Tab-separated table of C-alpha atoms in Angstrom:
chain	number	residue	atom	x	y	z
A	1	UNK	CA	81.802	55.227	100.224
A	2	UNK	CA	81.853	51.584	101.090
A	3	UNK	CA	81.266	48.806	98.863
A	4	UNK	CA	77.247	48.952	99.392
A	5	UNK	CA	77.146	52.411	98.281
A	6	UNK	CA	77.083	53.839	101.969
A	7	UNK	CA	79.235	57.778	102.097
A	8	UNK	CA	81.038	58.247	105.408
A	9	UNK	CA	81.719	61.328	107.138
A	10	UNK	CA	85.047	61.486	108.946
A	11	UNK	CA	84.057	63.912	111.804
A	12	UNK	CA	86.890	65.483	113.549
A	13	UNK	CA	85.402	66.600	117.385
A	14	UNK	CA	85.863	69.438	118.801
A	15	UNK	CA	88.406	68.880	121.104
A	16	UNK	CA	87.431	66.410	124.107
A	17	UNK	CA	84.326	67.973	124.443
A	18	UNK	CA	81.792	66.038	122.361
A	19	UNK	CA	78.360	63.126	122.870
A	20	UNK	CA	77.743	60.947	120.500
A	21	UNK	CA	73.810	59.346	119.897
A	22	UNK	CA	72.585	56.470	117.854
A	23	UNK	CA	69.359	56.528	116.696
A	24	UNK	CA	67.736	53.330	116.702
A	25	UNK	CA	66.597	52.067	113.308
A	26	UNK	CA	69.337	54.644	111.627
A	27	UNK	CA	72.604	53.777	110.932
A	28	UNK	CA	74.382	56.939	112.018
A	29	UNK	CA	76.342	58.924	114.540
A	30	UNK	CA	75.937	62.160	115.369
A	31	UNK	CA	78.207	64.582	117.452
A	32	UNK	CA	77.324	67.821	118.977
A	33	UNK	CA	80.219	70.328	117.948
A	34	UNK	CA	80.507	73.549	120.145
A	35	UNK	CA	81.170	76.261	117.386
A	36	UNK	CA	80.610	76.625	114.081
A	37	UNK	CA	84.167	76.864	113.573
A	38	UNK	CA	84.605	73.481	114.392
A	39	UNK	CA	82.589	72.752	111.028
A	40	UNK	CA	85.559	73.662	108.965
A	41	UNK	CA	87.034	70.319	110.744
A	42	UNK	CA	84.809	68.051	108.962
A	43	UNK	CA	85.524	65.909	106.435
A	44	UNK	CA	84.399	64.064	103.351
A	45	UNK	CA	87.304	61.841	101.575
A	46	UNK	CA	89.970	63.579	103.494
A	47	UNK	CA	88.539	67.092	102.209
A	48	UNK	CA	87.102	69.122	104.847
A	49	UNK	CA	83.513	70.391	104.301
A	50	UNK	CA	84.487	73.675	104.643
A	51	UNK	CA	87.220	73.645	101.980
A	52	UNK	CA	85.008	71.804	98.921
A	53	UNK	CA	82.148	74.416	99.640
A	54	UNK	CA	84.947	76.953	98.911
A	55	UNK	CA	85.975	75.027	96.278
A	56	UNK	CA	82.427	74.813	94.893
A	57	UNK	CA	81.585	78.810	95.220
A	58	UNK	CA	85.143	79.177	93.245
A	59	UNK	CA	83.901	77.129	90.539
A	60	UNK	CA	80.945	78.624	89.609
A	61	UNK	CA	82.386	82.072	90.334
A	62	UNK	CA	83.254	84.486	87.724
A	63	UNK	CA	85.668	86.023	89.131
A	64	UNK	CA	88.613	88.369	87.761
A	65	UNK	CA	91.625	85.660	88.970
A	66	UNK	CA	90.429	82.512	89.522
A	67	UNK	CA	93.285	80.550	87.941
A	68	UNK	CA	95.462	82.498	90.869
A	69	UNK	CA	92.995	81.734	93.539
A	70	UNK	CA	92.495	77.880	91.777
A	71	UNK	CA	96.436	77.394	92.309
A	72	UNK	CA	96.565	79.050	95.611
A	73	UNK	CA	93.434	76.624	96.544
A	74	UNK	CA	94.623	73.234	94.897
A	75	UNK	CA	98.417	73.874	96.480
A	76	UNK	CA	96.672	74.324	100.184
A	77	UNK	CA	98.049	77.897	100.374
A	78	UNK	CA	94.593	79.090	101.631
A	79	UNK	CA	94.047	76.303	104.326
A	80	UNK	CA	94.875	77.959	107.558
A	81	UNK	CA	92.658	80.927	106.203
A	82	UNK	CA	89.975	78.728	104.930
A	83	UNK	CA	90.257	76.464	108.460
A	84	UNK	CA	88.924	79.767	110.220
A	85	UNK	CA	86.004	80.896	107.869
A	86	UNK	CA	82.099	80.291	109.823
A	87	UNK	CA	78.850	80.651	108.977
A	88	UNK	CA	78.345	84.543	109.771
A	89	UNK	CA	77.402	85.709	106.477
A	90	UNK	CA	77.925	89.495	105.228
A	91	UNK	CA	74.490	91.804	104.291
A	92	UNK	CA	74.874	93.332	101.286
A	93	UNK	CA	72.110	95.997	99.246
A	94	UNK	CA	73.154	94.307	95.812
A	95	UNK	CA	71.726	95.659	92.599
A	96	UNK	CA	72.660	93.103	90.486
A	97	UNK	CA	70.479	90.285	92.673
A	98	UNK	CA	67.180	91.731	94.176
A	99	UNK	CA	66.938	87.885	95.658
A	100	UNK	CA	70.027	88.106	97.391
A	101	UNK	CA	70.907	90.284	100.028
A	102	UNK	CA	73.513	88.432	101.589
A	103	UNK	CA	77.324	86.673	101.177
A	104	UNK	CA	78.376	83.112	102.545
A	105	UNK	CA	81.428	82.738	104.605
A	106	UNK	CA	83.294	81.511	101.699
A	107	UNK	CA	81.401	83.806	98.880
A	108	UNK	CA	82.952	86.688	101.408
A	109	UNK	CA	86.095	85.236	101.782
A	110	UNK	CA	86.745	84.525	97.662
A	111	UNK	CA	85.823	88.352	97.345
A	112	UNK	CA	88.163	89.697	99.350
A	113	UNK	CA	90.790	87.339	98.063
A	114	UNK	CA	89.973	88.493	94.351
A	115	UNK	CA	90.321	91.874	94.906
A	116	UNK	CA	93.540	91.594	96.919
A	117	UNK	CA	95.413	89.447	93.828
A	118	UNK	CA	94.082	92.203	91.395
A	119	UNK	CA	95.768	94.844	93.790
A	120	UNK	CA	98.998	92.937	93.220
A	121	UNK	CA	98.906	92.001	89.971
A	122	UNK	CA	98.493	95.748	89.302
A	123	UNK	CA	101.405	96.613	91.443
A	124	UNK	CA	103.920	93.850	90.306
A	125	UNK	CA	102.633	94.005	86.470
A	126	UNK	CA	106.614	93.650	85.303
A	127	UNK	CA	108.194	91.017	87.917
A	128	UNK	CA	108.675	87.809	85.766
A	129	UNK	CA	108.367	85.427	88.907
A	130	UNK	CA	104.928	87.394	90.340
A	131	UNK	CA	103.227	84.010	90.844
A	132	UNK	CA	105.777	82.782	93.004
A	133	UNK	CA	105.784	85.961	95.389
A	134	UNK	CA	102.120	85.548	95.436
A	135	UNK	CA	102.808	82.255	96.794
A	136	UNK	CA	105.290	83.281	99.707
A	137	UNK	CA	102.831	85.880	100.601
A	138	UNK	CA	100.514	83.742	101.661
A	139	UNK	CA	102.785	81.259	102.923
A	140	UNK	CA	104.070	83.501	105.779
A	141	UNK	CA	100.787	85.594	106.320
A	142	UNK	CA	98.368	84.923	109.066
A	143	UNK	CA	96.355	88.598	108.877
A	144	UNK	CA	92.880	87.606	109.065
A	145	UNK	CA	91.454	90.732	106.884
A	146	UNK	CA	90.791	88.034	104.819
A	147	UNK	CA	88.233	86.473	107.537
A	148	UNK	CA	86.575	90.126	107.832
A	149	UNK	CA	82.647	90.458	107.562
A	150	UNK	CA	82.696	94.128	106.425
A	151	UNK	CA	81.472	94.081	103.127
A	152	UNK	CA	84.126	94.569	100.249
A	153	UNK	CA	81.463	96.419	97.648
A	154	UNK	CA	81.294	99.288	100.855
A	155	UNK	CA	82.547	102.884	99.993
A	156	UNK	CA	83.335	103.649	103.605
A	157	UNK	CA	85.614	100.390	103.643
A	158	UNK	CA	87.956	101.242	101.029
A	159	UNK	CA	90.532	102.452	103.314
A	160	UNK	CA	90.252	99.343	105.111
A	161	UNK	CA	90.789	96.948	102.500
A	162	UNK	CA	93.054	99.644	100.802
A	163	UNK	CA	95.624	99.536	103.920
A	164	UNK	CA	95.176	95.810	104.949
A	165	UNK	CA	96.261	94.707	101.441
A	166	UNK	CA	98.979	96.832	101.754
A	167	UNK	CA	100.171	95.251	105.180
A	168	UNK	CA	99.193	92.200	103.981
A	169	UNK	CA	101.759	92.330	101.208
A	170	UNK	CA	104.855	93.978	102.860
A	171	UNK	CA	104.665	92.321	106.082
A	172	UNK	CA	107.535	89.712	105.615
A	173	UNK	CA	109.674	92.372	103.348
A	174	UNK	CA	109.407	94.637	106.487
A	175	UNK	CA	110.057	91.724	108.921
A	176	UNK	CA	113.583	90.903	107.038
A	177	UNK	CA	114.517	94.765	106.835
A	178	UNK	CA	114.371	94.549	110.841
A	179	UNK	CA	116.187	91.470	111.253
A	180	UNK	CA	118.698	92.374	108.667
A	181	UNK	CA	119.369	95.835	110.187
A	182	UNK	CA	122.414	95.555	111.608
A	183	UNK	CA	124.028	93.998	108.178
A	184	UNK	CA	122.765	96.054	106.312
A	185	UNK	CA	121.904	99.401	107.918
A	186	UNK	CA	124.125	101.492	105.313
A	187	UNK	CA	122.115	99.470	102.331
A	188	UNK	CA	118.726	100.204	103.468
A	189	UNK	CA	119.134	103.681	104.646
A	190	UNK	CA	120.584	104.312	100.781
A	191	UNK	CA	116.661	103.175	99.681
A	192	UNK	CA	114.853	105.410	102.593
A	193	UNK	CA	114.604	102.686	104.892
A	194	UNK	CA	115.515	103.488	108.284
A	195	UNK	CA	113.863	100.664	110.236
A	196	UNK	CA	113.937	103.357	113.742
A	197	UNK	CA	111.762	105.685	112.022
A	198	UNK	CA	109.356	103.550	110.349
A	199	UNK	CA	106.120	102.690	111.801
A	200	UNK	CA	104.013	100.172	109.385
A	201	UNK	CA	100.796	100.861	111.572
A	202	UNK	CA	100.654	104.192	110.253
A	203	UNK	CA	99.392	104.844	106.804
A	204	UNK	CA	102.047	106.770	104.890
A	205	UNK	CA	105.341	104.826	106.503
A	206	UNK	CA	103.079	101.253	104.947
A	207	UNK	CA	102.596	102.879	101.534
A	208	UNK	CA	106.033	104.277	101.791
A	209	UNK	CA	107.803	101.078	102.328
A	210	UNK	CA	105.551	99.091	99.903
A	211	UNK	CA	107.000	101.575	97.249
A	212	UNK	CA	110.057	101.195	97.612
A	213	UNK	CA	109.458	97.202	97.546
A	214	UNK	CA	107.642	97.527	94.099
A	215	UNK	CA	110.538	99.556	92.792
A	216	UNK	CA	113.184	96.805	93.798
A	217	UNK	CA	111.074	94.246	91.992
A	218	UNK	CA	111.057	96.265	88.831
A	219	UNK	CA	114.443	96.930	89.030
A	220	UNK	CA	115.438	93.554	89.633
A	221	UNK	CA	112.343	91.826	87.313
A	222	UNK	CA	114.277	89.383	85.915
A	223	UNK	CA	116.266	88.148	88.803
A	224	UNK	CA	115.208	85.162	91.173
A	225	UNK	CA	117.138	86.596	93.801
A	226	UNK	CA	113.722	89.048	94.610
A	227	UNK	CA	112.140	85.895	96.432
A	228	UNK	CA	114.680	87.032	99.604
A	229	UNK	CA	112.615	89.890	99.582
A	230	UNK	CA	109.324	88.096	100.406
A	231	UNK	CA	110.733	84.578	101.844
A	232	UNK	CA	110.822	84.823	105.513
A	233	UNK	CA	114.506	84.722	106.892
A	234	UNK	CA	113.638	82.773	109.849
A	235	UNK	CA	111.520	79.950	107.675
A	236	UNK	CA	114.359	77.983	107.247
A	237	UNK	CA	114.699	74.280	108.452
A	238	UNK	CA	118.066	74.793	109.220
A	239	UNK	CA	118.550	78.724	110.954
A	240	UNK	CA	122.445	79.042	110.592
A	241	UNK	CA	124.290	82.403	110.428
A	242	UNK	CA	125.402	81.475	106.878
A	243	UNK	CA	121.094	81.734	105.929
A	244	UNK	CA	121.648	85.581	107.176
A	245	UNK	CA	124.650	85.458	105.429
A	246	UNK	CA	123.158	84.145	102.139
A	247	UNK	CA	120.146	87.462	102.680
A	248	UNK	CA	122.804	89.748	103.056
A	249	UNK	CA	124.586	89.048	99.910
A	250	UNK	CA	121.384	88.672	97.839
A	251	UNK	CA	119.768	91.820	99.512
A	252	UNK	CA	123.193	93.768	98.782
A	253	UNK	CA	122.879	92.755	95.056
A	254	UNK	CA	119.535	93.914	94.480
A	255	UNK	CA	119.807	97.405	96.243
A	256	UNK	CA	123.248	97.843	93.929
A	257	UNK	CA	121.167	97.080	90.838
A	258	UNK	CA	118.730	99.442	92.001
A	259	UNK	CA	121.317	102.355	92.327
A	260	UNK	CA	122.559	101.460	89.124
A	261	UNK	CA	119.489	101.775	87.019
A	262	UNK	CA	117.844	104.489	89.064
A	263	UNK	CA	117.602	106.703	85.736
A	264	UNK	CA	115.396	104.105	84.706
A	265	UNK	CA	113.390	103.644	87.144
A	266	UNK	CA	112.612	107.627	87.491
A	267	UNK	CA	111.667	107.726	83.447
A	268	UNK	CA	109.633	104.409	84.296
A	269	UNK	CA	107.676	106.316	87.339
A	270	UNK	CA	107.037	109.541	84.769
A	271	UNK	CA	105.538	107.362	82.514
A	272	UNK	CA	102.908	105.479	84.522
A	273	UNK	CA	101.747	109.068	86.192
A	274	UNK	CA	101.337	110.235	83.099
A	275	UNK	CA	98.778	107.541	81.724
């Protein structure tokens, strides 16, 4: 907004491909943008449009973790998911809104997002530095389940969102198991993890390996050395052997601890089937 009380739009083009028209009488400039995509581009105030309407659904949402998804949103965590979202909405039968049959882009997208932090927040209850993990989840993540226009509130999709949440949240964990293999094959084969046997695509192996991820985390709860677990080894400004070096030792430490209190863990285990 100028000093005559005139608001701007910043309009990013879509690529080289673009007109531009000026009406006569009206002060304005409009370019034709390809895809919708290309919406997510624009900008008010350095904001894209795309990213405040998210930011508007959010805060008039009642949603189950909105001060996760509000700190995920205000540190830009969600922007390369956000940059993607369109304007193909999702058809719902709702019962709790006979007027509304439908979910926006970004109504969809907050959804899905809601239900995965309540996943894991109910699978890393005990791990002190769970906010944190959340972070480097979605720091190294680019599976667009997220993006997904099958509705979330759908019995036949449960398995969907059931295994894509689990992918979703193991991916770098399985990543650094394979590129720590060879330093460490004695290690993870002592916690089930043989990386040549274990396919991720198939549904058991995924659950399998996100179990044993959980139970290093509540072994190790109070230790800030878990964020190797989730902190991709090859995001590093600087890749040097003594980075590997530096995952091997940490990695080492938390799979001894885990030995250790194994007794623990087992009691621990019998007491959540049994509530």
């Amino acid at each position: 907004m100028n000093e005559n009380n005139v608001i701007y739009l910043k309009l990013i083009p879509y690529k080289d491909s673009y007109f531009q028209t000026k009406l006569k009488n009206i002060d304005a400039i409009f370019i034709a943008i390809k895809d919708d995509s290309s919406y997510s581009k624009l900008e008010i105030n350095g904001i894209s449009i795309r990213k405040q309407n998210v930011k508007n659904v959010l805060l008039t949402s009642n949603l189950q973790n909105i001060g996760n998804i509000w700190q995920l949103f205000n540190d830009n965590y969600l922007d390369k998911f956000i940059n993607k979202l369109n304007d193909e909405t999702v058809i719902i039968n709702s019962y709790l809104d006979k007027n509304k049959n439908y979910l926006t882009s970004e109504e969809q997208f907050l959804q899905i997002l809601d239900n995965y932090i309540t996943f894991f927040n109910n699978k890393f209850t005990f791990v002190i530095l769970r906010e944190i993990i959340l972070k480097l989840i979605f720091i190294n993540n680019n599976n667009e389940f997220l993006l997904c226009k099958k509705y979330i509130g759908d019995n036949n999709q449960i398995n969907y969102f059931k295994q894509n949440y689990i992918l979703f949240t193991i991916e770098t964990f399985y990543k650094n198991c394979q590129k720590l293999y060879n330093f460490l094959e004695k290690d993870l084969n002592s916690i089930d993890i043989n990386i040549d046997k274990i396919n991720i695509n198939n549904n058991d192996d995924a659950k399998k390996i996100l179990d044993i991820l959980i139970n290093l985390c509540i072994i190790n709860k109070n230790s800030y050395d878990i964020i190797y677990l989730f902190k991709d080894i090859d995001n590093n400004h600087k890749m040097t052997n003594s980075i590997y070096d530096i995952y091997v030792v940490q990695w080492k430490n938390l799979i001894k601890n885990y030995h250790q209190n194994i007794n623990f863990l087992n009691e621990y285990q019998k007491f959540i089937n049994a509530v």
